[in-house]
PDB file of C-alpha atoms in Angstrom:
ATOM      1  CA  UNK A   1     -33.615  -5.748 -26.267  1.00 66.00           C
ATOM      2  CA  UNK A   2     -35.969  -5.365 -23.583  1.00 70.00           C
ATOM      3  CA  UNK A   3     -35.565  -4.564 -20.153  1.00 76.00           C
ATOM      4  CA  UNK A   4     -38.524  -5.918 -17.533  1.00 76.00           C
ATOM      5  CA  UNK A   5     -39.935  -4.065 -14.569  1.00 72.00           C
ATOM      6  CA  UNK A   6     -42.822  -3.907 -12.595  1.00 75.00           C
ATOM      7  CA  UNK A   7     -44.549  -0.746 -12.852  1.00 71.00           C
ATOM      8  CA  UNK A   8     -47.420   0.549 -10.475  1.00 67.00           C
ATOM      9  CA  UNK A   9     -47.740  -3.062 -10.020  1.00 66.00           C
ATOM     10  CA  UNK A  10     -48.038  -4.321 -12.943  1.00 72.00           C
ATOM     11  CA  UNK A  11     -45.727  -6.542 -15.478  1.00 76.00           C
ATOM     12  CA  UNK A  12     -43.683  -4.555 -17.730  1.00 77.00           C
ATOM     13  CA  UNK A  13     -40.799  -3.972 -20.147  1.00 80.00           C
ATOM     14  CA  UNK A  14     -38.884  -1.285 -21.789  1.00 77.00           C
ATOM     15  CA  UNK A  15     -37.001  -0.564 -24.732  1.00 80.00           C
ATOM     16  CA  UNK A  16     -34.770   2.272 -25.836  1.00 76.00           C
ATOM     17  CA  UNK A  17     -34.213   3.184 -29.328  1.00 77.00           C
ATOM     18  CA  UNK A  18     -31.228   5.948 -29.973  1.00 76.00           C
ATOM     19  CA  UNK A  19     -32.564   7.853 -32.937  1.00 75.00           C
ATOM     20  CA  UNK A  20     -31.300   9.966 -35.887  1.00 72.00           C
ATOM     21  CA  UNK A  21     -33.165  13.100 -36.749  1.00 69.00           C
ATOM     22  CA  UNK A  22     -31.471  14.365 -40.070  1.00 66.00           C
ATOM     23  CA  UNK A  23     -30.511  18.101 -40.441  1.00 65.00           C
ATOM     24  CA  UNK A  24     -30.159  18.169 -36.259  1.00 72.00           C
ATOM     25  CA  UNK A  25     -28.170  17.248 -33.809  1.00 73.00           C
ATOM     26  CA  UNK A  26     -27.874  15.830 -31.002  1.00 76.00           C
ATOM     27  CA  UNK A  27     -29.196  12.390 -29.306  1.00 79.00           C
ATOM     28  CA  UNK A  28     -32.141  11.795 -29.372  1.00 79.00           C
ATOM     29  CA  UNK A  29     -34.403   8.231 -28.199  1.00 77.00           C
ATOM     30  CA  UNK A  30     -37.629   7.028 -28.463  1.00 78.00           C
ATOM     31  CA  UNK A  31     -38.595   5.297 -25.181  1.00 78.00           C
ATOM     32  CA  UNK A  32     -41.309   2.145 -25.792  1.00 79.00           C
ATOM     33  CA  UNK A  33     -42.709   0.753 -22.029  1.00 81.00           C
ATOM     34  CA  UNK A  34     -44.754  -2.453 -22.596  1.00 75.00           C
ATOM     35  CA  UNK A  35     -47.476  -3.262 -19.731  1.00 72.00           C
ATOM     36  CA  UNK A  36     -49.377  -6.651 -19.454  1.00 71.00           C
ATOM     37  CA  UNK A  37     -52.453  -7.872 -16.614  1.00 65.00           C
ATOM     38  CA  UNK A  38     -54.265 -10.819 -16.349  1.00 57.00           C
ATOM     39  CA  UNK A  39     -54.570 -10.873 -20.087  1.00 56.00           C
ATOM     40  CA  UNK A  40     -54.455  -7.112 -20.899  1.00 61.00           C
ATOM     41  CA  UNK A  41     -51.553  -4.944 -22.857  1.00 68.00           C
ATOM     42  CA  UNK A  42     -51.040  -1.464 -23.222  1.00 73.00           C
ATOM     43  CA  UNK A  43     -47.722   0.553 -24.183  1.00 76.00           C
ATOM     44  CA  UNK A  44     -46.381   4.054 -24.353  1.00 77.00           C
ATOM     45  CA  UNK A  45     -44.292   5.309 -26.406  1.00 78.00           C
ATOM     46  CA  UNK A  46     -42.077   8.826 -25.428  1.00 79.00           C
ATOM     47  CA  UNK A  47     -39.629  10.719 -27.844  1.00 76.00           C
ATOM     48  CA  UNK A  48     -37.055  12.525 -25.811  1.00 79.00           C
ATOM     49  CA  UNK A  49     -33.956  15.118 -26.371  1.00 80.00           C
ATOM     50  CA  UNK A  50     -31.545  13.285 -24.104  1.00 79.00           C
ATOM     51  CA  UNK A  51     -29.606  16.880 -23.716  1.00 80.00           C
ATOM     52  CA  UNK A  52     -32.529  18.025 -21.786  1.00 79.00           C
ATOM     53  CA  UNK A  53     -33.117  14.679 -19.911  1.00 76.00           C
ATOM     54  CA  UNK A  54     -32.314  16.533 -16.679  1.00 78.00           C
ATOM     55  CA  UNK A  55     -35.026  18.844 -17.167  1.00 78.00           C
ATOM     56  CA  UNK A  56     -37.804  16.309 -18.741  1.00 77.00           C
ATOM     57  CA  UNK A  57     -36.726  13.019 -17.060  1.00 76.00           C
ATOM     58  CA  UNK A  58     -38.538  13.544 -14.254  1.00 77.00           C
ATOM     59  CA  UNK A  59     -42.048  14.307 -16.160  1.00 75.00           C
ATOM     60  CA  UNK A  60     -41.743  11.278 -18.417  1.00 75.00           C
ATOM     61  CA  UNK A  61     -40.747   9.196 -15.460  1.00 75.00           C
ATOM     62  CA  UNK A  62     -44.014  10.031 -13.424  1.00 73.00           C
ATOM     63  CA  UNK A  63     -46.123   9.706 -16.634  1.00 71.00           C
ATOM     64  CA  UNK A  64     -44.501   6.160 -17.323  1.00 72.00           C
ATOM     65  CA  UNK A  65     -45.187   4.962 -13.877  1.00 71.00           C
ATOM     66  CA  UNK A  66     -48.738   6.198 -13.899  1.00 69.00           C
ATOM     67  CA  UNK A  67     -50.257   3.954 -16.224  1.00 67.00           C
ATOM     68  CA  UNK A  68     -52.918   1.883 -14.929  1.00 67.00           C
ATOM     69  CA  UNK A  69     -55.694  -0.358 -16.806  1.00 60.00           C
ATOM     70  CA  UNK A  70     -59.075   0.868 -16.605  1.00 57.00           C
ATOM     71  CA  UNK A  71     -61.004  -2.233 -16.961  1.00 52.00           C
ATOM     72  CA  UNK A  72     -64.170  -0.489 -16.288  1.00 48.00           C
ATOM     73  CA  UNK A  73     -63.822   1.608 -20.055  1.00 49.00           C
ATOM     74  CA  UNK A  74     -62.320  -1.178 -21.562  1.00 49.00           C
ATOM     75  CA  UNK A  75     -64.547  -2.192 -25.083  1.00 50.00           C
ATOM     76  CA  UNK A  76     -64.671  -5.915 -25.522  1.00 48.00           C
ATOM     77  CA  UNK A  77     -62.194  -7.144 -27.766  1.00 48.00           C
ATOM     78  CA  UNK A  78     -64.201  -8.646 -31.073  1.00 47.00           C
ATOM     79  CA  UNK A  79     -60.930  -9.942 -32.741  1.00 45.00           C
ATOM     80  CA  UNK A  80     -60.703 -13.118 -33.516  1.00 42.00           C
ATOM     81  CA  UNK A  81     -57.160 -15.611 -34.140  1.00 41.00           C
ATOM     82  CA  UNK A  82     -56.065 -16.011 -37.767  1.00 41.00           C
ATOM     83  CA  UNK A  83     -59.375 -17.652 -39.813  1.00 38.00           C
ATOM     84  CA  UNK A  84     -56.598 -19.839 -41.826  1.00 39.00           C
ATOM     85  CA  UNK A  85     -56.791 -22.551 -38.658  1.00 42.00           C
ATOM     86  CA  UNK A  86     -59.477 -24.477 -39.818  1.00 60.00           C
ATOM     87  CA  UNK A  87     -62.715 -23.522 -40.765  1.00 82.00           C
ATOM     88  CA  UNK A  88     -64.697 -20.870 -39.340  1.00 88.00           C
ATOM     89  CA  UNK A  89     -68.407 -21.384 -39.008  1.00 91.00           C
ATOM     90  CA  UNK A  90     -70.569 -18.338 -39.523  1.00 94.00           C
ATOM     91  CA  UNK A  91     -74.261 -17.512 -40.159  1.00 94.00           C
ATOM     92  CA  UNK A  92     -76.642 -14.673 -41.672  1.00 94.00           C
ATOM     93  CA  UNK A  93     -76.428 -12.227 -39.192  1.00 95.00           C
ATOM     94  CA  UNK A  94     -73.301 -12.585 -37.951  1.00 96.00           C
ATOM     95  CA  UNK A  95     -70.242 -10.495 -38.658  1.00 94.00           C
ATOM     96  CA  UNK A  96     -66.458 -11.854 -37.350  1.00 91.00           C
ATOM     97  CA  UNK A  97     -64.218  -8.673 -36.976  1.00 87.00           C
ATOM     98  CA  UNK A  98     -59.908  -8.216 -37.030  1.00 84.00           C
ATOM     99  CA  UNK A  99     -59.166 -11.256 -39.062  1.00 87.00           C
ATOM    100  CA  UNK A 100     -56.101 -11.702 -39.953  1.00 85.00           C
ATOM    101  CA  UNK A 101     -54.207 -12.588 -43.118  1.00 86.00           C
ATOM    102  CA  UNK A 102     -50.424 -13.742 -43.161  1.00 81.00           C
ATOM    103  CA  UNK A 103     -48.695 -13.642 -46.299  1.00 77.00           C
ATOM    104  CA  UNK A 104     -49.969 -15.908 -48.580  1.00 76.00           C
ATOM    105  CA  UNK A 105     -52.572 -17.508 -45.560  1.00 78.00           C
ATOM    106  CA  UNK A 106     -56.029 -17.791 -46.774  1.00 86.00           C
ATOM    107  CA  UNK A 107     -58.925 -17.120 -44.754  1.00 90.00           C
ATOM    108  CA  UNK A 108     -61.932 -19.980 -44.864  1.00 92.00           C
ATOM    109  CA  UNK A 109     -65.725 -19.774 -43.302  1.00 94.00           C
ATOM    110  CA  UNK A 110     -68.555 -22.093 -43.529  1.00 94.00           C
ATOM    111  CA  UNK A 111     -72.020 -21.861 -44.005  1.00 92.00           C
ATOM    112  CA  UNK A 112     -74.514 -24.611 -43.818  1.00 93.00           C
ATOM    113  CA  UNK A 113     -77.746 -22.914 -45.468  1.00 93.00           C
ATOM    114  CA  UNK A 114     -80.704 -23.333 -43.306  1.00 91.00           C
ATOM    115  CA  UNK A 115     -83.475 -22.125 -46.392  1.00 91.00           C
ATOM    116  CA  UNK A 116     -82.990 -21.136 -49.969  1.00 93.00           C
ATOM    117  CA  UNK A 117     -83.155 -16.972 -49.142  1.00 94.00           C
ATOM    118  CA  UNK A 118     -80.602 -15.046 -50.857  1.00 96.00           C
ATOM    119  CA  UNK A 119     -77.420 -14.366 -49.293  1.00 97.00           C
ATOM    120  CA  UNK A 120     -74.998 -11.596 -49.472  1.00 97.00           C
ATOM    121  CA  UNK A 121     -71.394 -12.159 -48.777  1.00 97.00           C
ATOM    122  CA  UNK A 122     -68.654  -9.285 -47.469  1.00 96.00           C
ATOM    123  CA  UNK A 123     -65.455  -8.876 -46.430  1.00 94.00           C
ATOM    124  CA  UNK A 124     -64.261  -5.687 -45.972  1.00 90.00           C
ATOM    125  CA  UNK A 125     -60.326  -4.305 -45.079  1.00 86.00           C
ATOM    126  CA  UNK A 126     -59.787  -2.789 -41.962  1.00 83.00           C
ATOM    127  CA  UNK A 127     -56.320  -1.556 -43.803  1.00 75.00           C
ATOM    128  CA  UNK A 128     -56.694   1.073 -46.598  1.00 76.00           C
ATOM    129  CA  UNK A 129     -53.456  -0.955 -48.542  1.00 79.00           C
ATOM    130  CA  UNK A 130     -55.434  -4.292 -48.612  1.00 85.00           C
ATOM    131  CA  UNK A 131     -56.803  -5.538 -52.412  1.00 88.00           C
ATOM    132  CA  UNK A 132     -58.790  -8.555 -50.863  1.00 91.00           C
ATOM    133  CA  UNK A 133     -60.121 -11.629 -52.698  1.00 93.00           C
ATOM    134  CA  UNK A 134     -63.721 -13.298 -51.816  1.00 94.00           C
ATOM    135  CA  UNK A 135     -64.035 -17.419 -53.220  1.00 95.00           C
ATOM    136  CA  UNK A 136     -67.333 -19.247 -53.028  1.00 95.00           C
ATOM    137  CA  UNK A 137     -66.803 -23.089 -53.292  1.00 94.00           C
ATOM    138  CA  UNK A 138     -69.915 -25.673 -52.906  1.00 91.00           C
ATOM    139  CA  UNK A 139     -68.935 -28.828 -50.367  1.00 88.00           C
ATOM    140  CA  UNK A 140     -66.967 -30.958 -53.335  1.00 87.00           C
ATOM    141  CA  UNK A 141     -64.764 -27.537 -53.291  1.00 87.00           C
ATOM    142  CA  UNK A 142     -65.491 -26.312 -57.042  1.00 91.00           C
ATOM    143  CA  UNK A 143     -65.528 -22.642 -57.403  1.00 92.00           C
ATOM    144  CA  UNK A 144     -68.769 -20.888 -57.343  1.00 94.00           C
ATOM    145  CA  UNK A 145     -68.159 -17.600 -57.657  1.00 95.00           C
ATOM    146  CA  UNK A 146     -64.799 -15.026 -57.216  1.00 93.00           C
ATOM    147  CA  UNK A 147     -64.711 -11.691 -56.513  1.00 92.00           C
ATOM    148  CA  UNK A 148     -62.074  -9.073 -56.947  1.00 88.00           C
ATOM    149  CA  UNK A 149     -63.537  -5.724 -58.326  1.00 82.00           C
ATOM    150  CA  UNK A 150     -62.594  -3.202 -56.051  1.00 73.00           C
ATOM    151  CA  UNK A 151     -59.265  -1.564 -55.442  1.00 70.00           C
ATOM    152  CA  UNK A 152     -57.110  -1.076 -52.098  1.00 74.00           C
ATOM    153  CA  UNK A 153     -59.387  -0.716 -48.853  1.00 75.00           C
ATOM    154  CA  UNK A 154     -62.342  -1.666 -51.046  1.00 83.00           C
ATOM    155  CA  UNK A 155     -65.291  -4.261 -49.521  1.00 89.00           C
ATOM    156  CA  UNK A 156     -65.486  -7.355 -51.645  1.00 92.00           C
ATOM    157  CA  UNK A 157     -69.740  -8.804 -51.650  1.00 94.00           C
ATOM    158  CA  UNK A 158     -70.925 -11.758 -53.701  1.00 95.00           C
ATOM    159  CA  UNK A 159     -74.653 -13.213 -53.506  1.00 95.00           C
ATOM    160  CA  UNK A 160     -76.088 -16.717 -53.741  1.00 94.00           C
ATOM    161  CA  UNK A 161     -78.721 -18.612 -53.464  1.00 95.00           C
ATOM    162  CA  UNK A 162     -77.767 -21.994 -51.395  1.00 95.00           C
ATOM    163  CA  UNK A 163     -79.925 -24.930 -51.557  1.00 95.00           C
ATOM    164  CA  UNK A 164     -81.420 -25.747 -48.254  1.00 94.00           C
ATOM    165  CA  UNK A 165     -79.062 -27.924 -46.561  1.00 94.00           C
ATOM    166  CA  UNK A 166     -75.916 -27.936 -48.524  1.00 94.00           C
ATOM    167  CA  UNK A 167     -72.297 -26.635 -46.553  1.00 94.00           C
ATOM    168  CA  UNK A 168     -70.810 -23.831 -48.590  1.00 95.00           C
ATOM    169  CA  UNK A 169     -67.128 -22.619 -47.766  1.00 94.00           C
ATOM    170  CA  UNK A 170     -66.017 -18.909 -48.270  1.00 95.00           C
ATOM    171  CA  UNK A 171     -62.118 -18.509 -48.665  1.00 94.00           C
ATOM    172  CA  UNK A 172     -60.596 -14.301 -48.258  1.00 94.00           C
ATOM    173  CA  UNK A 173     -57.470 -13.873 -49.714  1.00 91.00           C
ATOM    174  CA  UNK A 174     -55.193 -10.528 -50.530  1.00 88.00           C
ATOM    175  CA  UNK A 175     -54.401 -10.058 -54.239  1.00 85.00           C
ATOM    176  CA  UNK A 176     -50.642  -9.765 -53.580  1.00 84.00           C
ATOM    177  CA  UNK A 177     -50.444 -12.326 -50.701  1.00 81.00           C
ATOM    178  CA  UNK A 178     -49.838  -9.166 -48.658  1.00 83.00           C
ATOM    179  CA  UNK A 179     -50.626  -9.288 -44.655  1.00 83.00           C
ATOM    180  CA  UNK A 180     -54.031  -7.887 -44.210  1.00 85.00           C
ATOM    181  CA  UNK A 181     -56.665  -7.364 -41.502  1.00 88.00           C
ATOM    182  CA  UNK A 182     -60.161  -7.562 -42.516  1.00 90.00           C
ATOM    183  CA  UNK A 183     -63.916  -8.197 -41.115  1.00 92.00           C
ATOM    184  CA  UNK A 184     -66.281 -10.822 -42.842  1.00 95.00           C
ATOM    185  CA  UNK A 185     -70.333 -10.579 -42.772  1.00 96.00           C
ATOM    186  CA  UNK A 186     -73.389 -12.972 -43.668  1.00 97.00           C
ATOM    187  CA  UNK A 187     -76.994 -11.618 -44.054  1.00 96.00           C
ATOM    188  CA  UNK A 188     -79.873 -12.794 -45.702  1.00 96.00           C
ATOM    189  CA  UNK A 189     -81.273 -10.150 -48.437  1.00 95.00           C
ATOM    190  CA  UNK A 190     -85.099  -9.423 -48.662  1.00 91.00           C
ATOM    191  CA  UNK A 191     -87.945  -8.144 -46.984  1.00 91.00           C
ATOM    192  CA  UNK A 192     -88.337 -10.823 -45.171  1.00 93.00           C
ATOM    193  CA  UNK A 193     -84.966 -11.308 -44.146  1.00 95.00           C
ATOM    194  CA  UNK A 194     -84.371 -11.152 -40.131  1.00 94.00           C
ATOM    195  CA  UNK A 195     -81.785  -9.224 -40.328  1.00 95.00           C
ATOM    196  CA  UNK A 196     -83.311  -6.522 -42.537  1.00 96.00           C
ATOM    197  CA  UNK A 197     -84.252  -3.279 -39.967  1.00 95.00           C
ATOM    198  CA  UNK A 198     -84.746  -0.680 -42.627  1.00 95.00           C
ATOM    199  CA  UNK A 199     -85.887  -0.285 -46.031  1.00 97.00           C
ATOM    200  CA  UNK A 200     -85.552   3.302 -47.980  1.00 97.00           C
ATOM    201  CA  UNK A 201     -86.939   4.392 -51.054  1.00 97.00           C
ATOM    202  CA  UNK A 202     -85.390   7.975 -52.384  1.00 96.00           C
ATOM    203  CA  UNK A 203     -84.849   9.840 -55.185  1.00 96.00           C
ATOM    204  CA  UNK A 204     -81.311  11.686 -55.845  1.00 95.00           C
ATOM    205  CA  UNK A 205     -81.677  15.300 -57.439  1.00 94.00           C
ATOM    206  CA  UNK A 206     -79.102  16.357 -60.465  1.00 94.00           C
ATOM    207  CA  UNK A 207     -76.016  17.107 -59.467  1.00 92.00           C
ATOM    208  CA  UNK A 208     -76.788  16.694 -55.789  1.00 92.00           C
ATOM    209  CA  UNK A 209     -76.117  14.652 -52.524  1.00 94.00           C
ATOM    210  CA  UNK A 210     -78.623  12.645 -50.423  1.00 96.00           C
ATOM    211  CA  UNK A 211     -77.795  12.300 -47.124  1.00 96.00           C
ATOM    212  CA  UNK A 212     -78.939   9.833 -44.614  1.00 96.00           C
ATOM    213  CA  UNK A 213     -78.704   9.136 -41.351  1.00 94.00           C
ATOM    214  CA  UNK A 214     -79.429   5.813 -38.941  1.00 92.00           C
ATOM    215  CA  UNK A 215     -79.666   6.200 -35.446  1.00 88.00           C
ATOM    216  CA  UNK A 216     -77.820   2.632 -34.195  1.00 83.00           C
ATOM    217  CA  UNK A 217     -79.437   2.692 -30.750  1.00 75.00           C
ATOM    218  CA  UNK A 218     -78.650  -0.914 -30.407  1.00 73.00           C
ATOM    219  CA  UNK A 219     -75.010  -0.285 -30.618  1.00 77.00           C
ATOM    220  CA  UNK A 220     -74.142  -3.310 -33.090  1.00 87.00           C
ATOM    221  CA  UNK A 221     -72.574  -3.525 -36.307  1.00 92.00           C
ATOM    222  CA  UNK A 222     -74.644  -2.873 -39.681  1.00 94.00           C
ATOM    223  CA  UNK A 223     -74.323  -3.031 -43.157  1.00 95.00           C
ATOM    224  CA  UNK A 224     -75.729  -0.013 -45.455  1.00 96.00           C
ATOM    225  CA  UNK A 225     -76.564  -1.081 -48.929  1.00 96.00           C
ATOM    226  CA  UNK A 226     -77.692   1.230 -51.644  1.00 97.00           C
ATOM    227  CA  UNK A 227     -78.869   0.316 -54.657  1.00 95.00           C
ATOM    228  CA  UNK A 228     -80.316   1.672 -57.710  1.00 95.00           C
ATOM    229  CA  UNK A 229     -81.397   1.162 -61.584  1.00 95.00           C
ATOM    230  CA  UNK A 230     -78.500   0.252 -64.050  1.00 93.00           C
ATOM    231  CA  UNK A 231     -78.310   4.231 -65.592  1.00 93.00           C
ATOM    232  CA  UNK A 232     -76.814   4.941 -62.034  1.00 94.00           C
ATOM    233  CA  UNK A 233     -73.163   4.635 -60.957  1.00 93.00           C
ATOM    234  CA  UNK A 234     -73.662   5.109 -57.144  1.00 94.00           C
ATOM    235  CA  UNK A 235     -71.165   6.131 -54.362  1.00 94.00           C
ATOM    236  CA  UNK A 236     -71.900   5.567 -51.067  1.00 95.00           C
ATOM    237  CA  UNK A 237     -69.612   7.896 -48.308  1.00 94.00           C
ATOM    238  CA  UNK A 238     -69.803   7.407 -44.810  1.00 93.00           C
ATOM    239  CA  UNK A 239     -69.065  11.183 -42.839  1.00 91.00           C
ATOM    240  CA  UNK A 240     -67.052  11.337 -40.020  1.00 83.00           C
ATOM    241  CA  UNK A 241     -68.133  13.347 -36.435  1.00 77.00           C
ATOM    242  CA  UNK A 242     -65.959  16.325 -38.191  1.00 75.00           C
ATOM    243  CA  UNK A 243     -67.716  16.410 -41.411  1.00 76.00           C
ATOM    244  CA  UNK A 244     -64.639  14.221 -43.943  1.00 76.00           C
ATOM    245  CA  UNK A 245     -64.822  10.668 -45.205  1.00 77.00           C
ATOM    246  CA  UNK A 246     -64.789   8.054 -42.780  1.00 83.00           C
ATOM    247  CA  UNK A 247     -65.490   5.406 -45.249  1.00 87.00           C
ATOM    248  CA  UNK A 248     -65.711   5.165 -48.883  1.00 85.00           C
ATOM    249  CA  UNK A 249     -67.751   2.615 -51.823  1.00 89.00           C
ATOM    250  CA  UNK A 250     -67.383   3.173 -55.573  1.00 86.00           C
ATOM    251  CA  UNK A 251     -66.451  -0.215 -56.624  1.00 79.00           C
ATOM    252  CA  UNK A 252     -69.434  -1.426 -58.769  1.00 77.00           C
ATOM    253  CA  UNK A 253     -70.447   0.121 -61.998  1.00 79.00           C
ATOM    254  CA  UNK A 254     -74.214   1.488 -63.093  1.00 81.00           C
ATOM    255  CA  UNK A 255     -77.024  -0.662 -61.446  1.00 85.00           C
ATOM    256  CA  UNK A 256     -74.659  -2.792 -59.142  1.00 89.00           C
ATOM    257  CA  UNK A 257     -75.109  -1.937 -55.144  1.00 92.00           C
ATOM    258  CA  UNK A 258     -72.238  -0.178 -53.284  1.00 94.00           C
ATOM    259  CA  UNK A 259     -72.357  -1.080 -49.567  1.00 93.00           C
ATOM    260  CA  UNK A 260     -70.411  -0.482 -46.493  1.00 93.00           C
ATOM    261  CA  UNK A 261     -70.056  -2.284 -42.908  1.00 93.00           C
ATOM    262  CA  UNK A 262     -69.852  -0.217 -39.953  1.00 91.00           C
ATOM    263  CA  UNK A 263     -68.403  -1.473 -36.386  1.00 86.00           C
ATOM    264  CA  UNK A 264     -69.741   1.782 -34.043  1.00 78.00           C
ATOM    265  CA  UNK A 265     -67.906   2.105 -31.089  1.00 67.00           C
ATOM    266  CA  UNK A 266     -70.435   3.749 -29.361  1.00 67.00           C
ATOM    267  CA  UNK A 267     -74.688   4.670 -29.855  1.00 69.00           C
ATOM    268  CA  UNK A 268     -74.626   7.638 -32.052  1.00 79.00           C
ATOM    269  CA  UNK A 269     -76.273   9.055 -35.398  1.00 86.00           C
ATOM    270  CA  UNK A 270     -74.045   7.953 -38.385  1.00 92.00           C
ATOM    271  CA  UNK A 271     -74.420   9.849 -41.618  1.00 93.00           C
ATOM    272  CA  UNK A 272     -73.937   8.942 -45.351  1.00 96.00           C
ATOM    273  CA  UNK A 273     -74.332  10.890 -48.838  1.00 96.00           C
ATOM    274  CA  UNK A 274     -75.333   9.042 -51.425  1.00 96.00           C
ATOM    275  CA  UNK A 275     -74.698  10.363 -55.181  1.00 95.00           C
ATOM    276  CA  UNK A 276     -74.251   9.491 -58.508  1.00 93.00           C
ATOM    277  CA  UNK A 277     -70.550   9.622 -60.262  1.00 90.00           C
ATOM    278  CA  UNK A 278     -71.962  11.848 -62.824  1.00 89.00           C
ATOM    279  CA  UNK A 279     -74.264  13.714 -61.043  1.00 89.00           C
ATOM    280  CA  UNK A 280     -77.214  11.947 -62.835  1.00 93.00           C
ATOM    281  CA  UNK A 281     -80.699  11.999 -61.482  1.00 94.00           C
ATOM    282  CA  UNK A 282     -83.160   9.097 -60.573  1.00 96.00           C
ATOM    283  CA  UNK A 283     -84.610   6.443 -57.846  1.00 96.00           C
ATOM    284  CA  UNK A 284     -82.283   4.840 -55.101  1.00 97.00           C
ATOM    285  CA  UNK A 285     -83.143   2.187 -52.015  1.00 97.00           C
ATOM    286  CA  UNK A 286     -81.365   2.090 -49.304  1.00 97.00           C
ATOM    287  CA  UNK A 287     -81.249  -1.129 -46.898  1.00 97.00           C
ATOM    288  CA  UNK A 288     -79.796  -1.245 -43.162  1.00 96.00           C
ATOM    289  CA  UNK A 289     -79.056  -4.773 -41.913  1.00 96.00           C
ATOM    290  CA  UNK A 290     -78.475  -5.601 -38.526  1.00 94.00           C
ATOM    291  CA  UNK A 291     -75.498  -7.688 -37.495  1.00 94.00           C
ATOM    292  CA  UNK A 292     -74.014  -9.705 -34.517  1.00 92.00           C
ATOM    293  CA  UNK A 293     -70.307  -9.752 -33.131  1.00 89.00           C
ATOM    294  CA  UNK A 294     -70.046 -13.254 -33.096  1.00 82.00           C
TER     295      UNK A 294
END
């Protein structure tokens, strides 16, 4: 049960939990405040000894009552409502973020193909737990093409070349009918593609790394692809500001691409490695396509 206030003006409601530490005790509660603003939420959350609520009372008070929206820092919000109500239209270049999937709800997209380029499909988990499932139907709904070969928190990718014209329909899915956030992406593939912005041609060393870096001065999302010949069993790793994994591809086998889609939060250098699972040498391309919030 909640209890509402107003709180430096603004809508609000709190909720206190009496927790159970094992091996100590006492009473102890975890104190949840709920704010809301022409549209906006926020909440704290503050863990508290309530033998020494005397003492720290005041302090959490005076934090809890200080909370204010800073609209001006606020990112805009790119997530859209659950893709299972009806059909959601997308094109090359564009890239719908924080979908969600219910239990059992399936996610469906369509594309009406404009020329007969090659197009790459992805969905990629937001949630490391999620084993998602990519369908390609034609308009009389027969199957296409399905896609399931990576594990938990892997990106699913098909490509196919649509006849001018014709309405295709992409349907995401989790394996285990699990609840699952997730981001789905269009581009066309090629040199000529619009939304191609940089091509790569490198060689990995035995036994070594190659690391690359794109500057994304434009401050939109992107997809990395890196591809190689079929002797090869790439991994593609996206590092982190503090040097670890921030992301993670090693779901094809030798010659298939691995490929990642990145949503910065801010302009900045990002950097990959790119090796080979068994340290083998030989040629790799890397691609960076541009996408669009839509």
């Amino acid at each position: 049960e909640t209890t509402p206030l107003i709180i430096n003006g603004l809508s609000a409601a709190r909720a206190v939990l009496g927790i159970n530490v094992p091996g100590i005790d006492g009473d102890f509660q975890l104190i949840l405040t709920f704010y809301a603003d022409e549209g906006l939420f926020g909440a704290m959350a503050t863990f508290i000894d309530v033998e020494n609520w005397a003492e720290d009372g005041p302090l959490v008070e005076a934090i809890t009552n200080s909370f204010t929206f800073e609209t001006a820092d606020l990112q805009p919000c790119n997530h859209a409502p659950v893709a299972s109500v009806g059909l959601t239209p997308i094109q090359p270049g564009e890239l719908v973020s924080g979908l969600r999937l219910d239990y059992d709800v399936t996610g469906a997209f369509s594309f009406v193909a404009s020329g007969e380029e090659t197009v790459l499909a992805v969905v990629s988990a937001e949630d490391g737990r999620a084993d998602l499932v990519l369908d390609l139907r034609d308009a009389d709904g027969l199957l296409l093409d399905s896609i399931d070969w990576g594990l938990d928190g892997d990106s699913e990718f098909l490509e196919f070349n649509p006849v001018a014209g014709q309405e295709y329909f992409l349907y995401v899915s989790e394996y285990s009918g699990e609840r699952a956030v997730y981001n789905v992406a269009l581009v066309e593939l090629g040199a000529a593609s619009p939304q191609l912005l940089e091509t790569v041609s490198a060689e990995l060393s035995l036994n070594d790394d190659y690391a690359y870096s794109w500057n994304n001065v434009v401050d939109e999302p992107f997809l990395i692809i890196v591809s190689g010949p079929v002797e090869l069993d790439l991994v593609l790793e996206q590092i982190s500001a503090g040097g670890g994994n921030a992301q993670y591809s090693d779901s094809g086998v030798g010659g298939e691409p691995e490929l990642i889609v990145v949503l910065p939060v801010e302009n900045q250098d990002y950097q990959f490695a790119i090796s080979e699972y068994g340290g083998q040498p030989g040629p790799i391309t890397i691609q960076v396509y541009g996408l669009q919030f839509r």
